[in-house]
Every structure is written in C-alpha cells, then in structure tokens.
Coordinates of N, CA and C in Angstrom, one line a residue:
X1 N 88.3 -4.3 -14.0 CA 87.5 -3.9 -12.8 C 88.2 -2.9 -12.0
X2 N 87.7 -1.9 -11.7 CA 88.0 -0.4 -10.8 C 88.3 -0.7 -9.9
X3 N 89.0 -0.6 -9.3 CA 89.2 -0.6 -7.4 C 88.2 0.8 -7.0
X4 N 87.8 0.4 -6.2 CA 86.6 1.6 -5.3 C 87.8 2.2 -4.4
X5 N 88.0 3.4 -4.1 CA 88.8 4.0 -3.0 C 88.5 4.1 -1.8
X6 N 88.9 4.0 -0.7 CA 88.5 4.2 0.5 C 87.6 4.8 0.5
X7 N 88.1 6.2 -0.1 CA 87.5 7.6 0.4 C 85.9 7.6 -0.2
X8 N 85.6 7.0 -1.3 CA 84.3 6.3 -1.6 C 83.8 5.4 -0.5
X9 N 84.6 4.5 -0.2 CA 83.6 3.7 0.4 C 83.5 4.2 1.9
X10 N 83.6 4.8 2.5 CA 84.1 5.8 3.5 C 82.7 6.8 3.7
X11 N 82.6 7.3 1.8 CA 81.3 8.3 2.2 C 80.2 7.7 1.9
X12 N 80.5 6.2 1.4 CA 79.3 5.7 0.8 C 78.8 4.9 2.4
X13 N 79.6 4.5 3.2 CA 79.1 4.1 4.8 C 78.4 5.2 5.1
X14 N 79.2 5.8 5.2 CA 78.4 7.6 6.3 C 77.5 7.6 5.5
X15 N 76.6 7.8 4.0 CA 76.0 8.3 3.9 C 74.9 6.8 4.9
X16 N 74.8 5.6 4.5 CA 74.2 4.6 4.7 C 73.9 5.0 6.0
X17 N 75.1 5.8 7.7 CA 74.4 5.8 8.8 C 74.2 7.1 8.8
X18 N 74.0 7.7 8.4 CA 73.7 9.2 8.2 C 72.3 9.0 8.8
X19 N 71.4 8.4 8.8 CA 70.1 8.2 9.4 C 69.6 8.5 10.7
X20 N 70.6 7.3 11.5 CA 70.1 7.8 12.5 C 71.5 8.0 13.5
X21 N 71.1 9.0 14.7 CA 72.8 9.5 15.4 C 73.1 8.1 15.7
X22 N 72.3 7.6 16.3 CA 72.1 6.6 17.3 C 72.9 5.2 16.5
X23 N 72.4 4.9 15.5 CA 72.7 3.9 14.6 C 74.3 4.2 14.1
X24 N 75.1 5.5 13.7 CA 75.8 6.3 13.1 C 77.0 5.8 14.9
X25 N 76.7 5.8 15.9 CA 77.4 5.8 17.3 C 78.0 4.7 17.5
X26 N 76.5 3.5 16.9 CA 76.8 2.4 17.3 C 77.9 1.8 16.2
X27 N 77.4 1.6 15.5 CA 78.9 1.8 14.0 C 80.2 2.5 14.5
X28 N 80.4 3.7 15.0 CA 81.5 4.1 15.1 C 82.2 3.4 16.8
X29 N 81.6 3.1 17.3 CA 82.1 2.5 18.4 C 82.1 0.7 18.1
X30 N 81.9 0.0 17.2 CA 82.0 -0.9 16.5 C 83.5 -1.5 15.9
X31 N 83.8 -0.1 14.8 CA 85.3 -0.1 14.8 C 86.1 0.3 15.7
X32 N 85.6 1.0 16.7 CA 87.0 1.6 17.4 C 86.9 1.2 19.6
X33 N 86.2 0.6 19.6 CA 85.9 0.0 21.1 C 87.0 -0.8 21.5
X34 N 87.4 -2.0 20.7 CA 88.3 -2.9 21.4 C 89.8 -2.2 21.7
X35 N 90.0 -1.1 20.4 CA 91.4 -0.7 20.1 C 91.6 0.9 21.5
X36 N 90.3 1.0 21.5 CA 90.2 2.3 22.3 C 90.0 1.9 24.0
X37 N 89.8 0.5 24.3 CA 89.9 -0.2 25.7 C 91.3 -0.4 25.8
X38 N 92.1 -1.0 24.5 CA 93.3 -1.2 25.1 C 94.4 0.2 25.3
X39 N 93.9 1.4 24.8 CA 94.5 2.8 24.9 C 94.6 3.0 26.3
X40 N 93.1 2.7 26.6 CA 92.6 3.4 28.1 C 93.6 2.7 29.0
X41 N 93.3 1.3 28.9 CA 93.9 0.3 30.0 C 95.4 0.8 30.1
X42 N 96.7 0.8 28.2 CA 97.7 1.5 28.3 C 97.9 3.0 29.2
X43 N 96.7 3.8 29.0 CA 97.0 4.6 29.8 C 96.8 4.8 31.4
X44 N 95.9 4.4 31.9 CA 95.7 4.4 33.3 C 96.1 3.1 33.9
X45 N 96.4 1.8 33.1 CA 97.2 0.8 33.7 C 96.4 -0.1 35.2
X46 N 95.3 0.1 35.2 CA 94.2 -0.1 36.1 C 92.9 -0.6 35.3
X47 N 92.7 -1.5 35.6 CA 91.4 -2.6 34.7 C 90.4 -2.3 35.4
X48 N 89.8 -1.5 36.2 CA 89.0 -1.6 37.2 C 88.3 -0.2 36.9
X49 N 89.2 0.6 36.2 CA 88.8 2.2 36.0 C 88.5 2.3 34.7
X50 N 88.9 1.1 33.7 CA 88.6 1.7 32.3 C 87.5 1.8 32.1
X51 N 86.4 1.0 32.5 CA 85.3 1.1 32.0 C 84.7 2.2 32.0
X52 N 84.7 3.0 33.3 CA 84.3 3.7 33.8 C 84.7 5.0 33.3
X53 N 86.0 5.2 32.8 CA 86.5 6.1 31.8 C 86.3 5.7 30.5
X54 N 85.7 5.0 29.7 CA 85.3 4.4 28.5 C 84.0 5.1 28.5
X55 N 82.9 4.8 29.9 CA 81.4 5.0 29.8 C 81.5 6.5 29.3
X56 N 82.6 7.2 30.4 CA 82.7 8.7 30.0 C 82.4 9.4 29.3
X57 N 84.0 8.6 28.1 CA 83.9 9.3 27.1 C 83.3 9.0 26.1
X58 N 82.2 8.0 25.9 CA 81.5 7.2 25.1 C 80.3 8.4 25.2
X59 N 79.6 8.9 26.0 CA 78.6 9.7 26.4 C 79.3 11.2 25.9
X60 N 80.6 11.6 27.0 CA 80.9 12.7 25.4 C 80.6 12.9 24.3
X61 N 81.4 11.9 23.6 CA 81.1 11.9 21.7 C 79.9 11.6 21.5
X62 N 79.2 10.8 22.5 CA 77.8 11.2 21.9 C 77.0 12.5 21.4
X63 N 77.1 13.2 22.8 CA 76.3 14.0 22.8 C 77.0 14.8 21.8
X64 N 78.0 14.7 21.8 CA 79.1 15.7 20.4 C 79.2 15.2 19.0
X65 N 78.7 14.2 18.7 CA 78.6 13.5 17.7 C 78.4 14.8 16.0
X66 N 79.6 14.2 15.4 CA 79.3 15.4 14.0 C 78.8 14.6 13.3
X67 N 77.7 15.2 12.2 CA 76.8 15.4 11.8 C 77.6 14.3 10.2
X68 N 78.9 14.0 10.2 CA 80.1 13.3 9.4 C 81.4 14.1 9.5
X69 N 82.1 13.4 9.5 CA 83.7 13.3 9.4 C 83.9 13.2 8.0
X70 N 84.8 13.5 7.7 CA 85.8 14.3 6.5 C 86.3 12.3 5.7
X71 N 87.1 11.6 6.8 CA 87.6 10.7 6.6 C 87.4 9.6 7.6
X72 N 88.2 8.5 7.6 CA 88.5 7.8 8.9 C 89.4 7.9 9.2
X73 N 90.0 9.0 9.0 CA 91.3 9.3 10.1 C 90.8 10.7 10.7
X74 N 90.0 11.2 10.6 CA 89.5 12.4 11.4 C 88.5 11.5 12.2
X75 N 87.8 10.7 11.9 CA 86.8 10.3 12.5 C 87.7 9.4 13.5
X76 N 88.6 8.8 13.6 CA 89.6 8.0 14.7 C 90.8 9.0 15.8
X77 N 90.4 10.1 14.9 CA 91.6 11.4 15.9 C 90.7 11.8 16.7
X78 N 89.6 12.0 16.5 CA 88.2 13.1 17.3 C 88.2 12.1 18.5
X79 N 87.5 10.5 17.8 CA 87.5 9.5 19.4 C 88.3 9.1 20.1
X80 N 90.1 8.8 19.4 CA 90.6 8.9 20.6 C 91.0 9.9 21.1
X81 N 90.9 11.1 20.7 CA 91.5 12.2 21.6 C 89.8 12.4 23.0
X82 N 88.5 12.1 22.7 CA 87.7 12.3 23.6 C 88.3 11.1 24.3
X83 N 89.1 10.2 24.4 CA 89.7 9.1 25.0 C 90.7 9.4 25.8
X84 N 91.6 9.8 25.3 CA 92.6 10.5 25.9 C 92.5 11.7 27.2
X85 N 91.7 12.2 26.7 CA 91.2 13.2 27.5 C 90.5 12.7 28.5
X86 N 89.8 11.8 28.7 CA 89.0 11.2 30.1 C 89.7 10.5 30.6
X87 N 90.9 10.1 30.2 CA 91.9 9.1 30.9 C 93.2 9.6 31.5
X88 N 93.3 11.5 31.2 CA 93.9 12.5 31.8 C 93.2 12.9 32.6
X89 N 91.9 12.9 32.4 CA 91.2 13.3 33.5 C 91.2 12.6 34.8
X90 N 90.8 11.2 34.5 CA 90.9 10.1 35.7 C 92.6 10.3 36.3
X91 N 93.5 10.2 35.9 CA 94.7 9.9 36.1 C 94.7 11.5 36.8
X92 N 94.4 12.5 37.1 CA 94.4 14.1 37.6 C 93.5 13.6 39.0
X93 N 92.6 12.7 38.7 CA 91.6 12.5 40.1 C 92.1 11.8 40.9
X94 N 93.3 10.9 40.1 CA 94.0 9.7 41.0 C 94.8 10.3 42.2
X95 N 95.8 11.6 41.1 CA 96.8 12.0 42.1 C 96.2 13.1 42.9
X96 N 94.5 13.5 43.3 CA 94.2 14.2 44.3 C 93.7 13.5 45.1
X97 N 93.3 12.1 44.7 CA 92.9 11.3 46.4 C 93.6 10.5 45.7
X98 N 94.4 10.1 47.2 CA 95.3 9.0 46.9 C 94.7 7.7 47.4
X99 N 95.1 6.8 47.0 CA 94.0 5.0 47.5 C 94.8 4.1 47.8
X100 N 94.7 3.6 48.5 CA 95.1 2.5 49.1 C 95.9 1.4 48.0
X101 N 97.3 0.9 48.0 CA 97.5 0.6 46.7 C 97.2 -0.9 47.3
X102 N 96.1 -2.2 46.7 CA 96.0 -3.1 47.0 C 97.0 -4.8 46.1
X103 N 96.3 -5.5 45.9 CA 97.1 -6.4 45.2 C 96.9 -6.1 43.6
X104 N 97.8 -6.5 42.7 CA 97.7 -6.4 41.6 C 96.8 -7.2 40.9
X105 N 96.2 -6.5 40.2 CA 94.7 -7.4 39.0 C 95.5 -8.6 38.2
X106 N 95.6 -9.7 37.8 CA 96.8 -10.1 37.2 C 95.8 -10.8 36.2
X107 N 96.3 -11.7 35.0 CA 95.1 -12.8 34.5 C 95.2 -13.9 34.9
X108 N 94.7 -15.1 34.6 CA 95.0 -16.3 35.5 C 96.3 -17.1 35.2
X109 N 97.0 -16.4 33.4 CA 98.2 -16.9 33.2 C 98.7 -15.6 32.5
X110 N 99.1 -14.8 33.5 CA 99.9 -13.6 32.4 C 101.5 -14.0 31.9
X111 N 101.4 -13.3 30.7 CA 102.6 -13.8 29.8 C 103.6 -12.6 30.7
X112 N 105.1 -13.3 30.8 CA 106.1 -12.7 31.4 C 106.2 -11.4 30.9
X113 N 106.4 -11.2 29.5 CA 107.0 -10.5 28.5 C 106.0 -9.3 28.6
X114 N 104.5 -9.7 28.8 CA 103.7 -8.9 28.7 C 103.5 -8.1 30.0
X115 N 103.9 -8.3 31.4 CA 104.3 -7.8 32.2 C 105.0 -6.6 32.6
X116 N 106.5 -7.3 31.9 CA 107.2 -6.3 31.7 C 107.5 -5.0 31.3
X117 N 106.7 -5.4 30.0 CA 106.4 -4.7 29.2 C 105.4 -3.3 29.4
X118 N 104.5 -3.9 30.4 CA 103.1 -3.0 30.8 C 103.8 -2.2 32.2
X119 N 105.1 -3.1 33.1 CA 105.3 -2.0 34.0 C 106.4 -1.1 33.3
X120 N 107.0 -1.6 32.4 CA 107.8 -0.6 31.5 C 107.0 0.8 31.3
X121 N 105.7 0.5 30.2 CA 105.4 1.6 29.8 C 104.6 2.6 31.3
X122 N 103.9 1.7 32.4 CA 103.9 2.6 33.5 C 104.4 3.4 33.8
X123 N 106.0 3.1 33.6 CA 107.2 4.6 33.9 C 107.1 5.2 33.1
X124 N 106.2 5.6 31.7 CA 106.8 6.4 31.2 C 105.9 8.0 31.6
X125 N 106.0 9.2 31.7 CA 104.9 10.2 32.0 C 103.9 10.1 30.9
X126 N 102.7 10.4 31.2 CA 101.4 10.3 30.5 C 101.1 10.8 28.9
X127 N 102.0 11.8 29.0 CA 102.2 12.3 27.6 C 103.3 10.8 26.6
X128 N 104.3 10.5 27.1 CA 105.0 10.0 26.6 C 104.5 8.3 26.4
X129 N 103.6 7.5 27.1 CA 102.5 6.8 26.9 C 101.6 6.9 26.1
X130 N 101.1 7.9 25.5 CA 100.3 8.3 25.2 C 100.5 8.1 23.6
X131 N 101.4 8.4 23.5 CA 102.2 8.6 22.4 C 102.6 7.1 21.8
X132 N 103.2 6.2 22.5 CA 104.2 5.1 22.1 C 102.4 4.0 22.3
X133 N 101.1 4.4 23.2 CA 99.8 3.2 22.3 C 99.4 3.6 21.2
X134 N 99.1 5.2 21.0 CA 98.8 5.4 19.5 C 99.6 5.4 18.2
X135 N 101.3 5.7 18.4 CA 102.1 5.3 17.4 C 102.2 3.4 17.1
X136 N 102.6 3.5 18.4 CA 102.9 1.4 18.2 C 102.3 0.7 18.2
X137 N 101.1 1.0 19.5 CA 100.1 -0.2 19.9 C 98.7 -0.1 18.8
X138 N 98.2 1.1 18.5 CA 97.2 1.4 17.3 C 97.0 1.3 16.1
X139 N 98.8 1.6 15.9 CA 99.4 1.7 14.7 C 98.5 3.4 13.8
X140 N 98.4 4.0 14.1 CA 98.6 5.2 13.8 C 100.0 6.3 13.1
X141 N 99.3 6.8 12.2 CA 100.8 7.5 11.8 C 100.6 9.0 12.4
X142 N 101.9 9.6 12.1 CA 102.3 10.6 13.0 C 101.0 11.5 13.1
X143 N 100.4 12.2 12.0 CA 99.4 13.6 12.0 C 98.1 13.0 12.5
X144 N 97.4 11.3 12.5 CA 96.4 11.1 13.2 C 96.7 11.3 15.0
X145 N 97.7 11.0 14.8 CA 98.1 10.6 16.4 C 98.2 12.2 17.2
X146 N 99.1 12.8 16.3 CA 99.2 14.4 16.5 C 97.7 14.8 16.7
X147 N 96.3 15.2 15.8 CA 95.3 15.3 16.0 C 94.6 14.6 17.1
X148 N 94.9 13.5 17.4 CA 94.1 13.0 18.4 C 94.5 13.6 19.5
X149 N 95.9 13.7 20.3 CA 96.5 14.2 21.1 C 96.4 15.8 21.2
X150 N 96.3 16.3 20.3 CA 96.3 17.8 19.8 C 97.1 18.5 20.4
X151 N 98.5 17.7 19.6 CA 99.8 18.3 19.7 C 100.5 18.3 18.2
X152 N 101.4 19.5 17.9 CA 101.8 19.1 16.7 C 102.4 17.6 16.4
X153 N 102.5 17.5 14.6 CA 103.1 16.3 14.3 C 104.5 16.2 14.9
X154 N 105.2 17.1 14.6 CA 107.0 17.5 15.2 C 106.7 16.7 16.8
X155 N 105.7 17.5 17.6 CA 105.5 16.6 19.1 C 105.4 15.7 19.3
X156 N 104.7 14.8 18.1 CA 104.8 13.1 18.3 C 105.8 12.8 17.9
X157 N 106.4 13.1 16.9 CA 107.7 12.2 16.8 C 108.9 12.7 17.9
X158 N 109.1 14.2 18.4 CA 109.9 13.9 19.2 C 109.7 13.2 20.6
X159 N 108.4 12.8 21.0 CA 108.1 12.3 22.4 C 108.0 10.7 22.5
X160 N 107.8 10.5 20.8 CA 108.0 9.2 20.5 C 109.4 8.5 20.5
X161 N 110.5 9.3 19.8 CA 111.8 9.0 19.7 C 112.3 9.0 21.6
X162 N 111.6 10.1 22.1 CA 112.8 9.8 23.8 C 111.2 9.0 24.3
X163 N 110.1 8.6 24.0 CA 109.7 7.5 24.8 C 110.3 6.1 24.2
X164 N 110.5 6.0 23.1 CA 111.3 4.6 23.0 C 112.5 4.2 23.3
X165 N 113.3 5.7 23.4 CA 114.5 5.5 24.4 C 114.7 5.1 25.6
X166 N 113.5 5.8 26.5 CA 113.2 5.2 27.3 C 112.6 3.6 27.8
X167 N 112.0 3.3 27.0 CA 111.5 1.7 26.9 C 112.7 1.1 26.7
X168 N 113.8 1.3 25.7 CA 114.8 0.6 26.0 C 115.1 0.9 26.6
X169 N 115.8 1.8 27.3 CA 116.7 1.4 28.5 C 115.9 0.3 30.1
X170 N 114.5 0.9 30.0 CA 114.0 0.3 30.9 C 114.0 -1.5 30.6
X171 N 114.0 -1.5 29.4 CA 113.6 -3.1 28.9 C 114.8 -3.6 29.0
X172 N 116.0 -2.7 29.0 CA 117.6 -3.3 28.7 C 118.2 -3.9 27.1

C-alpha cells in the first residue's frame, strides 16, 4: 500500500473547500486558532486584548483570503504573519496611550514555572518574542517562521540564538 503525500492530501483538502470562501475560512481557522491565540497572548502578554487583536486579524485574511495556497506552510506563514502584524499594531497603540497598570489577570492556580517563564519572555523586545513563539512555542522551522515574520531566514536564526540567550540569562 502507497503512502499518500502530504502535498496530495493537502490539494486534495483545498480542492474539497475550494467551494465556498466562507467554508475554506472556517477550516483554515480550525487548524490554526488555538496555536495562533497562544502567539497573540505570547506576544502582547495581556488576555484582555487578544481577542480583540485575533477579531482583527481574522477579518483581515478574510477579506484577503487566496483563492489556495501552494502548501501548509505558506498557508500557516500568510496567517501568522496577518497575526503578527495586528499584535504590532496593538502593542504601537499601547505605547501611544499609556493605561493605568491594574492588577495582574492570573488563573485560579497558575503554575510557578509558567510564570516565570511568561515574565521572562515579556523582557524580551517584540521582534525577539516573536521569534522564540514561532521557533519554540509553534514549533515552526526557520523559512516558515522567516515568511511569516517577513524577515530573512539568516534573521530568524540570529534573533533566535541572542533571544535564547537572553531567556537564559533571565531564567538563570
């Protein structure tokens, strides 16, 4: 028995939503919703704003929606980079009105480690975040991540090598 290739079953999906946009949206936000909440959250670090930056860029790629993607790795670079991009944009709105900093959103048992960890990556600058949810937290390799960010591959791995430098030292 054959093994079927991705890249078959890949165009044999698309062709199936190829129907309708609408149906084609909801599928694509199916695979990539939960992984692309925890981007947002990694990046703006505020539970209160993801959504609202999620609605954003959800309505983006809508209305931008291609007609099919090549792969699912073009088709995962296109949406998180319209991800990325709304969550630079929010974080640009933050630092022109500044807010009142209130008590921290917490869960009702957050894990220590996961704490740390989240004000760790806080310090790192937005580019260098950016970087260390789509390499580590997405698990993405270097030229999806590169495309998504739309920076060369060379730029992910070097922002990735001094953002994990920096995690360690911050982590100790």
């Amino acid at each position: 028995m054959e093994a079927v290739s991705d890249v078959a079953l890949y165009a044999e999906r698309a062709a199936r939503e190829a129907s309708s946009p609408r149906r084609r949206f909801e599928n694509l936000l199916d695979r990539h919703e939960p992984r692309l909440r925890r981007v947002a959250y990694g990046m703006l670090g505020d539970a209160s704003r993801v959504d609202d930056v999620l609605q954003d860029a959800f309505l983006k790629a809508y209305r931008k929606l291609p007609a099919a993607f090549d792969s699912l790795q073009a088709e995962s670079a296109w949406l998180y980079r319209i991800v990325h991009n709304c969550c630079l944009d929010e974080l640009r709105r933050r630092r022109r009105r500044p807010e009142v900093v209130g008590l921290v959103e917490r869960a009702a048992d957050p894990d220590p480690d996961s704490l740390v960890v989240a004000g760790a990556l806080a310090e790192l600058n937005e580019q260098s975040r950016a970087v260390v949810l789509l390499v580590d937290l997405i698990g993405f390799d270097y030229e999806t991540a590169a495309a998504a960010l739309g920076v060369p591959r060379g730029t992910v791995a070097s922002r990735l090598n001094t953002a994990r430098a920096q995690l360690r030292e911050l982590l100790g």
